[in-house]
mmCIF file of C-alpha atoms (C1' of nucleotides) in Angstrom:
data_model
loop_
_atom_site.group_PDB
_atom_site.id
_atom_site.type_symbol
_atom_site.label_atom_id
_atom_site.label_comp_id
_atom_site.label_asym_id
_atom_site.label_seq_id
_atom_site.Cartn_x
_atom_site.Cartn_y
_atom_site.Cartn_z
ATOM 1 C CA UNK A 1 -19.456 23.980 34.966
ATOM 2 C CA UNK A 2 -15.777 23.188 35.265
ATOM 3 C CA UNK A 3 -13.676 23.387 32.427
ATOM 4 C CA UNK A 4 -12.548 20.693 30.678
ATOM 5 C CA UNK A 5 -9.785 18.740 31.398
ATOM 6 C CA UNK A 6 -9.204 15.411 29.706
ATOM 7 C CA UNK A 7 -7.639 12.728 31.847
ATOM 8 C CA UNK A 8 -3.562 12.581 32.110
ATOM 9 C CA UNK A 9 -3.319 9.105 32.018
ATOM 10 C CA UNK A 10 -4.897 9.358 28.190
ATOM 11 C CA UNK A 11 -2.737 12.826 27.638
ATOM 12 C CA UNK A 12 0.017 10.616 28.408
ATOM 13 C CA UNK A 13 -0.696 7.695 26.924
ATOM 14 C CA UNK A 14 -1.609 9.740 23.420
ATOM 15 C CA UNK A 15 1.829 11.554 24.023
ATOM 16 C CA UNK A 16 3.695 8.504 24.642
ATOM 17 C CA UNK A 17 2.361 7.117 21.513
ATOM 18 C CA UNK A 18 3.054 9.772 19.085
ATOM 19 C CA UNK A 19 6.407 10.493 20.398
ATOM 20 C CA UNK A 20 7.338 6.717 20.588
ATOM 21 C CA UNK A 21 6.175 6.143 16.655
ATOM 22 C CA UNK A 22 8.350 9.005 15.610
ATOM 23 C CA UNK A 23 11.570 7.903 17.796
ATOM 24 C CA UNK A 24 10.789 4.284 16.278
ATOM 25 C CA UNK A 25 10.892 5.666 13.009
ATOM 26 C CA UNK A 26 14.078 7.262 13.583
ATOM 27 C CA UNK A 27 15.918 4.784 15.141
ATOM 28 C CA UNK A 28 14.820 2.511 12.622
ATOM 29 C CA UNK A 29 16.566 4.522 9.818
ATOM 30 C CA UNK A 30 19.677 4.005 11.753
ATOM 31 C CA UNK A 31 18.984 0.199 11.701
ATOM 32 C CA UNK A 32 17.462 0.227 15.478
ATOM 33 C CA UNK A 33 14.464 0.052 17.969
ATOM 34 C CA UNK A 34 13.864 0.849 20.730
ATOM 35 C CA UNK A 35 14.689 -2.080 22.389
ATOM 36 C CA UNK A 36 17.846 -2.408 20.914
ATOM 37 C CA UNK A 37 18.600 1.013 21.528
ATOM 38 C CA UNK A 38 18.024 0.662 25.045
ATOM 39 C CA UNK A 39 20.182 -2.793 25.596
ATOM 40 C CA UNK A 40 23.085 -1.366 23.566
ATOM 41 C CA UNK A 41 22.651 1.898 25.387
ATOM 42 C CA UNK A 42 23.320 -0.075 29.074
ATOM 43 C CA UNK A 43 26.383 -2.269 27.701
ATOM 44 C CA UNK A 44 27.638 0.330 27.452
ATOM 45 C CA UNK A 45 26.978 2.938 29.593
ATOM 46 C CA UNK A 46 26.720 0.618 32.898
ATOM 47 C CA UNK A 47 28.606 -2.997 33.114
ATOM 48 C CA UNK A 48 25.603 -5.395 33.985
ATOM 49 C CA UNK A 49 26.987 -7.505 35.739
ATOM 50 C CA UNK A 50 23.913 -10.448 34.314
ATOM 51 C CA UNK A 51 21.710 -10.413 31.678
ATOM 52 C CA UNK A 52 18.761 -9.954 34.920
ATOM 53 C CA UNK A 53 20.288 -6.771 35.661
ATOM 54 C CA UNK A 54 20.198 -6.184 32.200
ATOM 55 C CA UNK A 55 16.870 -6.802 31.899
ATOM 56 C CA UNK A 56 15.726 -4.867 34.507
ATOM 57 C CA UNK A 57 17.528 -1.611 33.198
ATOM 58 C CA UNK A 58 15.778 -2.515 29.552
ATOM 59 C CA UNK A 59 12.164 -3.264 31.228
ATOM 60 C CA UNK A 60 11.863 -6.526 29.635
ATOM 61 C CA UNK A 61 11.809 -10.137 31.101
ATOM 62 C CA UNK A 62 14.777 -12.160 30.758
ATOM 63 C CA UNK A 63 13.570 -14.203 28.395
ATOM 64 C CA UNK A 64 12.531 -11.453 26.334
ATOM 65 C CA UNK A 65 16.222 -10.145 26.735
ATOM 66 C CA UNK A 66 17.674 -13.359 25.668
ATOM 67 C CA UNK A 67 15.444 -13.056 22.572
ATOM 68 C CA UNK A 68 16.579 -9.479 21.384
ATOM 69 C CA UNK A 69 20.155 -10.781 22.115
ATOM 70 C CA UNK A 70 19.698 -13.904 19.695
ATOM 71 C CA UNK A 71 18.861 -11.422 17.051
ATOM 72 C CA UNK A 72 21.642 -9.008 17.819
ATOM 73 C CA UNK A 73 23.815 -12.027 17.616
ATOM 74 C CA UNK A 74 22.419 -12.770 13.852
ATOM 75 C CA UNK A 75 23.194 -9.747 13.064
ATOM 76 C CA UNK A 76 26.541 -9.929 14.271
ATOM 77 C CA UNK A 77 25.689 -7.423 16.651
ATOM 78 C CA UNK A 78 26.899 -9.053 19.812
ATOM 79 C CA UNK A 79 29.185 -11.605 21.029
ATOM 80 C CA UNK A 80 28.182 -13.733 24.389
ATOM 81 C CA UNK A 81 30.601 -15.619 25.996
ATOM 82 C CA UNK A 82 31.024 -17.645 29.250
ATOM 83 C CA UNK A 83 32.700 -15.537 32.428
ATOM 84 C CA UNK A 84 35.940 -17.447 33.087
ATOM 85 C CA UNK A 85 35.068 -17.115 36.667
ATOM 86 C CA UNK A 86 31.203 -17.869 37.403
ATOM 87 C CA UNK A 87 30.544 -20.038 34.025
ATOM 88 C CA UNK A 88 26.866 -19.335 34.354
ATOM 89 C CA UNK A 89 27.090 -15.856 33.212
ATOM 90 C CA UNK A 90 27.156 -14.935 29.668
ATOM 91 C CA UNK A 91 29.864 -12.049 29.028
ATOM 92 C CA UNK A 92 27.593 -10.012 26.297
ATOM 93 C CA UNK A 93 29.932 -7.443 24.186
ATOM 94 C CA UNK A 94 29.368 -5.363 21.310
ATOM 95 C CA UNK A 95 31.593 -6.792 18.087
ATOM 96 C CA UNK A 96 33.159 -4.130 15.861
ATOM 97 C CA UNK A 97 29.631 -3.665 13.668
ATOM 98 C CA UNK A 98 27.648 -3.429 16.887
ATOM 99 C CA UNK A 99 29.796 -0.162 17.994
ATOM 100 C CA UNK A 100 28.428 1.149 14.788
ATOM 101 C CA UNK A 101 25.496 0.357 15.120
ATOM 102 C CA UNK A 102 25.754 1.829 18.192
ATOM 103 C CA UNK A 103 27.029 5.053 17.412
ATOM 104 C CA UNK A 104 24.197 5.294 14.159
ATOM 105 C CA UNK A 105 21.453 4.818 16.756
ATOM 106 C CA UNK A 106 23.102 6.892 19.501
ATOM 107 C CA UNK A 107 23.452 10.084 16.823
ATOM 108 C CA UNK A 108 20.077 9.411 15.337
ATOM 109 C CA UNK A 109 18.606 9.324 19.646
ATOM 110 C CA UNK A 110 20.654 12.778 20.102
ATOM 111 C CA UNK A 111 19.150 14.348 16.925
ATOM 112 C CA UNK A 112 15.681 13.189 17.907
ATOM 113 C CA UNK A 113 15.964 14.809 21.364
ATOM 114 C CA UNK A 114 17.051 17.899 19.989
ATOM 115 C CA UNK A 115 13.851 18.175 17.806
ATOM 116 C CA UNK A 116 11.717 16.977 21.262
ATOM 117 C CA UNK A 117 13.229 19.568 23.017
ATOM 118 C CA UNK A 118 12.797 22.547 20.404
ATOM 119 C CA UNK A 119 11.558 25.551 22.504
ATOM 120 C CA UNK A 120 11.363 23.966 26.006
ATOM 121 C CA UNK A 121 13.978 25.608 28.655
ATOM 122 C CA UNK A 122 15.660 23.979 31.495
ATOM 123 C CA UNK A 123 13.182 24.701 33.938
ATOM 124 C CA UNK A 124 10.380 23.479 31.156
ATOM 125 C CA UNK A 125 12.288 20.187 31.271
ATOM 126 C CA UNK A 126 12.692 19.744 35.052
ATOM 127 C CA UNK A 127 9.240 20.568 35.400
ATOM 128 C CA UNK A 128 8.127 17.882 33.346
ATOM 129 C CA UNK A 129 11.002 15.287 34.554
ATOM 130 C CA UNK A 130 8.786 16.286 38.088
ATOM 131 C CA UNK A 131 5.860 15.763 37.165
ATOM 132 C CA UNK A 132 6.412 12.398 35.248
ATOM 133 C CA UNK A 133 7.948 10.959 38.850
ATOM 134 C CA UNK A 134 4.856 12.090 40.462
ATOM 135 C CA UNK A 135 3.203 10.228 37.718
ATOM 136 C CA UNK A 136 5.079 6.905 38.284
ATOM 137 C CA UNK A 137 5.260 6.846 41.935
ATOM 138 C CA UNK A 138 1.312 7.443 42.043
ATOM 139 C CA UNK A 139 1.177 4.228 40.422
ATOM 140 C CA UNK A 140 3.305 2.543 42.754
ATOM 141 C CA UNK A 141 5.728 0.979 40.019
ATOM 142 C CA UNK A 142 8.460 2.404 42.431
ATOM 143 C CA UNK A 143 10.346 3.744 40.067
ATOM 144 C CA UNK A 144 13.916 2.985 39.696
ATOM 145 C CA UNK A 145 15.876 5.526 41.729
ATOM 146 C CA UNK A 146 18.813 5.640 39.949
ATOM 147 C CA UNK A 147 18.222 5.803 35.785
ATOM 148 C CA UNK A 148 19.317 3.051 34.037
ATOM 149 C CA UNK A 149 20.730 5.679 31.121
ATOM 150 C CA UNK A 150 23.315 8.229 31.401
ATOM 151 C CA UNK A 151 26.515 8.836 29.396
ATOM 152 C CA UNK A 152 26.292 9.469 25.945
ATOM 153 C CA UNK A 153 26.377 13.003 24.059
ATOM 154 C CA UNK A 154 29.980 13.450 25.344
ATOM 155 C CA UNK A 155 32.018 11.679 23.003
ATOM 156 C CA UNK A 156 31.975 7.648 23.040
ATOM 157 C CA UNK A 157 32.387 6.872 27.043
ATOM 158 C CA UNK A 158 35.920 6.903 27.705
ATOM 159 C CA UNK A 159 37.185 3.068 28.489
ATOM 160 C CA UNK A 160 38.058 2.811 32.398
ATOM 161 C CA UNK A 161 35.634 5.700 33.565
ATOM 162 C CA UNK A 162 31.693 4.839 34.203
ATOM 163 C CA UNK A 163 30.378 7.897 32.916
ATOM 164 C CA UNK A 164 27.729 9.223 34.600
ATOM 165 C CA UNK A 165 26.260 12.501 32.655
ATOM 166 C CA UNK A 166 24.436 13.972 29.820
ATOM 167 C CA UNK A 167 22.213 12.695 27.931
ATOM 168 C CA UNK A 168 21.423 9.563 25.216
ATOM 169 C CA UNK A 169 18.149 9.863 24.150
ATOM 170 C CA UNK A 170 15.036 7.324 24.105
ATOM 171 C CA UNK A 171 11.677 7.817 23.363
ATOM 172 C CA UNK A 172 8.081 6.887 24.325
ATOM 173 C CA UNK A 173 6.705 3.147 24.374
ATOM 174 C CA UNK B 1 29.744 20.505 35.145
ATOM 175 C CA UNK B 2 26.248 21.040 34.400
ATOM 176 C CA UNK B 3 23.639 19.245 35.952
ATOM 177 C CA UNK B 4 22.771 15.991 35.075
ATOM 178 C CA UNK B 5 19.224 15.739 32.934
ATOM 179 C CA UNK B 6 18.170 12.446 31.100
ATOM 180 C CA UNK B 7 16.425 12.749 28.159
ATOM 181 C CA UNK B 8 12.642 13.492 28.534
ATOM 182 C CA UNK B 9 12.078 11.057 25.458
ATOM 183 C CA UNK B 10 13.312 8.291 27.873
ATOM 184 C CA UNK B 11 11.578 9.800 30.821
ATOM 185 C CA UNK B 12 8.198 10.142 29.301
ATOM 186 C CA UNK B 13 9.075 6.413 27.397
ATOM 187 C CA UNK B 14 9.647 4.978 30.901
ATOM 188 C CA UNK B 15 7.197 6.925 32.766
ATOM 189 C CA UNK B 16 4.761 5.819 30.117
ATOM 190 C CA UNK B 17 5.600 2.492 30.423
ATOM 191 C CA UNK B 18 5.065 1.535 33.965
ATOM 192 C CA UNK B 19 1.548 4.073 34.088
ATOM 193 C CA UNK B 20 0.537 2.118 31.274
ATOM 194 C CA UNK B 21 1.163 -1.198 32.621
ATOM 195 C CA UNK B 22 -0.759 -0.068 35.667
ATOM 196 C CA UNK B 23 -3.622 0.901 33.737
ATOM 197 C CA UNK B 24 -3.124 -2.401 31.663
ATOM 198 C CA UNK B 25 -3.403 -4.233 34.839
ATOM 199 C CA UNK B 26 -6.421 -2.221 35.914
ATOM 200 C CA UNK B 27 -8.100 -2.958 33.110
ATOM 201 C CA UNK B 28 -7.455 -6.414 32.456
ATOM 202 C CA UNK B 29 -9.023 -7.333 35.708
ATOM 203 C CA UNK B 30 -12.387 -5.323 34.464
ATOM 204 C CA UNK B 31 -12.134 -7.780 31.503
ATOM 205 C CA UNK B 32 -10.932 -5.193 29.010
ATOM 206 C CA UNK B 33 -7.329 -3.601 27.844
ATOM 207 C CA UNK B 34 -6.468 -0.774 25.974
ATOM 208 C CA UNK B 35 -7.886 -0.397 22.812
ATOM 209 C CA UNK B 36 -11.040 -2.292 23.876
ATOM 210 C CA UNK B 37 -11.342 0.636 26.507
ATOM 211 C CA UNK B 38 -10.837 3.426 24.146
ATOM 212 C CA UNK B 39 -13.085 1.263 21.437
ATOM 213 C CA UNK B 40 -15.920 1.149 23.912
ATOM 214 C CA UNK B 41 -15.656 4.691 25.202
ATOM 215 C CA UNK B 42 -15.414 6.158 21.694
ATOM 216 C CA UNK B 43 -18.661 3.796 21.013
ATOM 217 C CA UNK B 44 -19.908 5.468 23.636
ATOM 218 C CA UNK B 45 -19.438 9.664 23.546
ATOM 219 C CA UNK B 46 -19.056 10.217 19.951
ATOM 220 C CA UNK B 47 -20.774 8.617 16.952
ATOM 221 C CA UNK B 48 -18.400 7.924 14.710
ATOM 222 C CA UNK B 49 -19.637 7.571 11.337
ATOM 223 C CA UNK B 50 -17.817 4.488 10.520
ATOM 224 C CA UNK B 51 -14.754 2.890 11.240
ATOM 225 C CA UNK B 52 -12.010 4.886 9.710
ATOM 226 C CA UNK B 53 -13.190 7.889 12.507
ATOM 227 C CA UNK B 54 -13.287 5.114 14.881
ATOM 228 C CA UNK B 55 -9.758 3.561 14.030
ATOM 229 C CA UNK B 56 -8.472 7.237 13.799
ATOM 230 C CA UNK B 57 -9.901 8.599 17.286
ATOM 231 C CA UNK B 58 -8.711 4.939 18.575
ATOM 232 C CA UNK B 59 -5.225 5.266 17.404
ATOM 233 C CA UNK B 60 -5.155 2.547 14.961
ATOM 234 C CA UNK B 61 -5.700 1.522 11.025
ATOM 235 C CA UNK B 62 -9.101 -0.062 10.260
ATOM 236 C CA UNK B 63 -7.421 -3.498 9.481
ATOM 237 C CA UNK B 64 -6.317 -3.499 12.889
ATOM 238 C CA UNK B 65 -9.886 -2.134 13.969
ATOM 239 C CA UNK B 66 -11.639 -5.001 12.620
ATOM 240 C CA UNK B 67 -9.082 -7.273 14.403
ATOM 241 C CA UNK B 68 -10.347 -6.020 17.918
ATOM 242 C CA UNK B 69 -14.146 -5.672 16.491
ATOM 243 C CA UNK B 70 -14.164 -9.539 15.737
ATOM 244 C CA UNK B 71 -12.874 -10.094 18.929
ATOM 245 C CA UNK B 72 -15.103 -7.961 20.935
ATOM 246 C CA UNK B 73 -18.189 -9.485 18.295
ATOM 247 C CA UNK B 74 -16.759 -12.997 19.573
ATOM 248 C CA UNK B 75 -17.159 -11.953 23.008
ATOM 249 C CA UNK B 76 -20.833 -10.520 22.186
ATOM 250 C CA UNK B 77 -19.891 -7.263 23.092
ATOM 251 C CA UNK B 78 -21.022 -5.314 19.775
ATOM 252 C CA UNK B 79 -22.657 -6.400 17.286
ATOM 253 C CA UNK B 80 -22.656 -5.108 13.488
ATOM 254 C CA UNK B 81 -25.263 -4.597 11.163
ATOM 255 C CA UNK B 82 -25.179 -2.770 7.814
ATOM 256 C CA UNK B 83 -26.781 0.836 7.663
ATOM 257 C CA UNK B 84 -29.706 1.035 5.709
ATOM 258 C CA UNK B 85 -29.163 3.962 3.719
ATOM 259 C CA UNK B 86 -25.642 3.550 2.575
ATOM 260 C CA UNK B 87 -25.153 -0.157 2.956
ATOM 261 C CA UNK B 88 -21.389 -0.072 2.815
ATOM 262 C CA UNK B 89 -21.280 1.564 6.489
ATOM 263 C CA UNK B 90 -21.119 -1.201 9.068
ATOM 264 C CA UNK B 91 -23.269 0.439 12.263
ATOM 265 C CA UNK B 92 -21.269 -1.198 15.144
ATOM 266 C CA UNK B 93 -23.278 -0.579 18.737
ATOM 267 C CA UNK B 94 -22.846 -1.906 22.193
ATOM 268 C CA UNK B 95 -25.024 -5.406 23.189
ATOM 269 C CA UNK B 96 -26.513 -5.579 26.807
ATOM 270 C CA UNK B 97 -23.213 -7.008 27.607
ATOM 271 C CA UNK B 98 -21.118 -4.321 26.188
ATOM 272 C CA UNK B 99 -22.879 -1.849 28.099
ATOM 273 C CA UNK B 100 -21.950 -3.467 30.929
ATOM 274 C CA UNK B 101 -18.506 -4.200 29.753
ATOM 275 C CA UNK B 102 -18.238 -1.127 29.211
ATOM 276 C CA UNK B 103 -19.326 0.445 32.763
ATOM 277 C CA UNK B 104 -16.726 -1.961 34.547
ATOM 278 C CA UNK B 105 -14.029 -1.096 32.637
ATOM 279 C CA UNK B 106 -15.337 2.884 33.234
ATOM 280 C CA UNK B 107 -15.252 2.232 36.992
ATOM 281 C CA UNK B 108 -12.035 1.303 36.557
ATOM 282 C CA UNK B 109 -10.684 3.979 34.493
ATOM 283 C CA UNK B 110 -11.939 6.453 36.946
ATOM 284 C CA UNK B 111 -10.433 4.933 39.805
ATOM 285 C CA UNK B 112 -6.829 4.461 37.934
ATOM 286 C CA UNK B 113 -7.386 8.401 37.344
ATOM 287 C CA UNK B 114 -7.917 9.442 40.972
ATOM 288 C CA UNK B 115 -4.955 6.956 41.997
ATOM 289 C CA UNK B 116 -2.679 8.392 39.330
ATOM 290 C CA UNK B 117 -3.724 12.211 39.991
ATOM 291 C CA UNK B 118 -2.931 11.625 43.528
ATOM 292 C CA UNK B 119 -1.368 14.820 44.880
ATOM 293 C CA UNK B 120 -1.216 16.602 41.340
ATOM 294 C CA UNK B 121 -3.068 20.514 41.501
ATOM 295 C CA UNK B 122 -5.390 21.540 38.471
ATOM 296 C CA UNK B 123 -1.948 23.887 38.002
ATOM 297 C CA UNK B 124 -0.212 20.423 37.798
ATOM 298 C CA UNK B 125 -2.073 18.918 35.690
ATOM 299 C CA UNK B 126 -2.328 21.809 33.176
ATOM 300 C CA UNK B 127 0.931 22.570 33.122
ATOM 301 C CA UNK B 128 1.847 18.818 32.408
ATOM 302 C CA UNK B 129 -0.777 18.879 29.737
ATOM 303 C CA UNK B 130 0.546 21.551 28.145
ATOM 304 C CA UNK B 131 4.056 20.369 28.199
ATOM 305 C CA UNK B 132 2.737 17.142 26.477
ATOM 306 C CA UNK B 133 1.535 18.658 23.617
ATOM 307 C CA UNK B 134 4.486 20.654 23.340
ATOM 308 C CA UNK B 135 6.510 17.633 23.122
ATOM 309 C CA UNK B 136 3.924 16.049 20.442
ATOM 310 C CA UNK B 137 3.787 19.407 18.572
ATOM 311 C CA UNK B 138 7.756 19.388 18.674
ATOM 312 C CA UNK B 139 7.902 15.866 16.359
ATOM 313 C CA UNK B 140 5.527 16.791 13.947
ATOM 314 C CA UNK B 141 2.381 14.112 14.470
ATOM 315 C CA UNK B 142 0.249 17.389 14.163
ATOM 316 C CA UNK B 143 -1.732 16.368 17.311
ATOM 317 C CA UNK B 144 -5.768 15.837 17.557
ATOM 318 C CA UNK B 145 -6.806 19.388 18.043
ATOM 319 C CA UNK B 146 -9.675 18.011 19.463
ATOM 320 C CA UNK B 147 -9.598 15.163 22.318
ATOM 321 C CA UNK B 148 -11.121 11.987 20.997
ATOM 322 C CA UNK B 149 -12.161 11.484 24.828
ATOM 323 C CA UNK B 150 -14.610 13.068 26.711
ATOM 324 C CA UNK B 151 -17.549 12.924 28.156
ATOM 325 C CA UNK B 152 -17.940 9.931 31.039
ATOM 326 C CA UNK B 153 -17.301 10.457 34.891
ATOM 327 C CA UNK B 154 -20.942 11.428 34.953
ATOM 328 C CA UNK B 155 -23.133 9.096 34.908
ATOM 329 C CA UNK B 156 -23.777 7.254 31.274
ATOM 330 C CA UNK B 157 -24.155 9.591 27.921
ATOM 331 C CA UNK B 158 -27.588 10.129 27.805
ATOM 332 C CA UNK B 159 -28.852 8.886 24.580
ATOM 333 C CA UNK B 160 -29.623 11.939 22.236
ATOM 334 C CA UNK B 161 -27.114 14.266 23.424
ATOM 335 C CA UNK B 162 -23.030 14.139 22.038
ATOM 336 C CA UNK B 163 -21.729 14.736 25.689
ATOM 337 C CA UNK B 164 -18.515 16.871 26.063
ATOM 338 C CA UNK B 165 -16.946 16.768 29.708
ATOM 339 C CA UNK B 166 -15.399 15.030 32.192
ATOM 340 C CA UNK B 167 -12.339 12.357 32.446
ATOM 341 C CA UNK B 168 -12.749 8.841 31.555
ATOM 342 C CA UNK B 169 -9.215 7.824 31.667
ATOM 343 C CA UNK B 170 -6.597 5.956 29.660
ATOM 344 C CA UNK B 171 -3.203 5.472 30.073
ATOM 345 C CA UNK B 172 0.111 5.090 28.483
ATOM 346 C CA UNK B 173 1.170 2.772 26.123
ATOM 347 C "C1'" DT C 1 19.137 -26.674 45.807
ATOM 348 C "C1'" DA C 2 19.821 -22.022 43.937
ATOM 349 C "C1'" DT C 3 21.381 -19.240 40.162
ATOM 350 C "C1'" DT C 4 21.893 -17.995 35.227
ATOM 351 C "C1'" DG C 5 20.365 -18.192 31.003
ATOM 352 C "C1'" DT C 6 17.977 -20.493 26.871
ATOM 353 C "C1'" DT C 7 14.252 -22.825 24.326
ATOM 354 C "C1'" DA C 8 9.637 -23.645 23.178
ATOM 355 C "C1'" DT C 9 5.431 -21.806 22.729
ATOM 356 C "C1'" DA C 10 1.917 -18.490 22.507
ATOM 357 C "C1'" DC C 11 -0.543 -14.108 22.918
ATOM 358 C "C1'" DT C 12 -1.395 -9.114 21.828
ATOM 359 C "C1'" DC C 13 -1.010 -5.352 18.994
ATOM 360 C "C1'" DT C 14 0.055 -3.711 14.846
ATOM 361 C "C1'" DA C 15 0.609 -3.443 9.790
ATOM 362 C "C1'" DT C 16 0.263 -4.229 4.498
ATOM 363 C "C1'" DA C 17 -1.883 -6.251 0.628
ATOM 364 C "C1'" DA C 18 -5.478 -8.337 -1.581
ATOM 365 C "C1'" DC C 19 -10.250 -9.093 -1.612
ATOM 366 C "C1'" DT C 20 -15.604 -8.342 -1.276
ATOM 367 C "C1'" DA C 21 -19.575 -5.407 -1.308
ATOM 368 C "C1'" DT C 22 -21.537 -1.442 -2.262
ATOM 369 C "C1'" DA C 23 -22.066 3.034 -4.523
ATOM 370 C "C1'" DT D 1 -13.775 4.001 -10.210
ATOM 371 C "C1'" DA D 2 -14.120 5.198 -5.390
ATOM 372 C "C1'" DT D 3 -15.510 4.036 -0.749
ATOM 373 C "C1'" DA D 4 -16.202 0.874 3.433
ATOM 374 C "C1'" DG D 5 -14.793 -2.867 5.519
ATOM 375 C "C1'" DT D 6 -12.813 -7.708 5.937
ATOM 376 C "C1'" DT D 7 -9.551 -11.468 5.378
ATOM 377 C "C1'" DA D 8 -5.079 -13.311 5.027
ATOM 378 C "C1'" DT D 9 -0.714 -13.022 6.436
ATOM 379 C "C1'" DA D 10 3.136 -11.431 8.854
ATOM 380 C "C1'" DG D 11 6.220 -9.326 12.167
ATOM 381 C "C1'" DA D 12 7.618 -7.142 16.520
ATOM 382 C "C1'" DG D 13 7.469 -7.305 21.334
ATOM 383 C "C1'" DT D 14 6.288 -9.504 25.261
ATOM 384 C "C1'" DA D 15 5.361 -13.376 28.521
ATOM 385 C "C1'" DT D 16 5.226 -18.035 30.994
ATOM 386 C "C1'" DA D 17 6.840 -22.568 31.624
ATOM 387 C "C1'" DA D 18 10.037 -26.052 31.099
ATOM 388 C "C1'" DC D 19 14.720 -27.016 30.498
ATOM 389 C "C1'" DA D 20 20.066 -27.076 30.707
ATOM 390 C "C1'" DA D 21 24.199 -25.741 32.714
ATOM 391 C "C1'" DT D 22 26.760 -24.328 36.515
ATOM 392 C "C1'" DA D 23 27.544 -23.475 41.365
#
DNA sequence: TATTGTTATACTCTATAACTATA
DNA sequence: TATAGTTATAGAGTATAACAATA
């Protein structure tokens, strides 16, 4: 009789969940979710250069972009405006408040991956990093190669330089 | 200059995300989805003694129980009758059609599990297990101690006896 | 015609509050 | 009063399809 060994996909799913509520909750205290946490985190860490690129880095449709972005606008969040040179894009930049916001969610993401880390070592963390690819490329999803995340812990990104290290923080969906 | 390392609160929330839409996808084309998989198996291995166990092991509050019970009632997948000692308790059980609901959405649980564990050692998987909980220890949600999953892979429960092993499978969220 | 984005609409999952029925 | 469950209502997140604007 083997011993027991309950299926990842539920260890992960049950994971995911209880580790996703908890980052919710904290993000919401700093006035965020996680989808909003995740499309100010790309403007701006990367430059997308569309809202589709944008999208892809968040993991939602476009329209479902374009509906988080009407609410960021509401709040006053976000500005869009048309790229002098190709009119069809939409030029999407944080207003004063939303580099507030941003910096409220990003210090509430870097206190919440502190806690998630508590006791875990390097290797502990690569480890798991590994085994999560496995994970996702067992699946097919072909994972995107290059993380959409990056910058962030360092001191706001500095304006002319695409960082390109430590860590933000996001949390299970 | 340290090595780059993105958070594993955005790893795990991505990783989770496209193993869960797999799974989604899996089950959706064995009629079923998340919570109506976890429902039915939970039916199936443990007898919960009424829906707040049920909503519990499922992840959910009863409000939002009910919500999928009417649906899966509307589908004639369970039906619910009152106990007879305590009349408050609702007995909810599995119709013909549930059963077999049930056993096509199993089939394809277990075959999302072999597809996902593709490659992964016991080692693999214990040591990812075990990081998990770490990581759900680490923001509080005091974990099940004991799996609300089990039993499965072999062939149905036998009626009679609370089986205890073997994967069924769920995945992220 | 192809690209970029928005609007309209709807579905799923979840939750809270108020209610019914039973004890 | 306390327990078990349901109903009513709502909100977040997501999606598809149809549309408008621009190239």
């Amino acid at each position: 009789m083997q011993s027991f060994r309950s299926p990842i996909g539920l260890e992960l799913s049950q994971t995911a969940r209880v580790v996703s509520r908890a980052f919710d909750d904290a993000l919401d205290q700093a006035g965020g979710s996680l989808p909003v946490w995740l499309i100010l985190l790309n403007l701006k860490i990367r430059r997308p250069g569309n809202q589709r690129e944008l999208a892809e880095a968040v993991g939602v449709r476009e329209a479902t972009l374009t509906h988080h972005l009407n609410a960021l606008d509401a709040r006053g969040l976000i500005t869009r405006r048309r790229d002098a040179v190709n009119r069809r894009i939409h030029v999407v930049e944080l207003t004063q408040a939303g580099e507030e916001a941003f910096l409220r969610m990003r210090e509430a993401a870097l206190a919440f991956d502190r806690r998630l880390n508590d006791g875990l070592t390097d290797a502990d963390r690569d480890n798991l990093t590994g085994l999560l690819h496995r994970l996702a490329a067992n699946v097919g999803a072909a994972e995107n190669d290059s993380p959409p995340w990056a910058g962030l812990a360092e001191p706001p990104p500095k304006p002319g330089r695409r960082p390109t290290a430590a860590p933000g923080t996001g949390a299970a969906e």
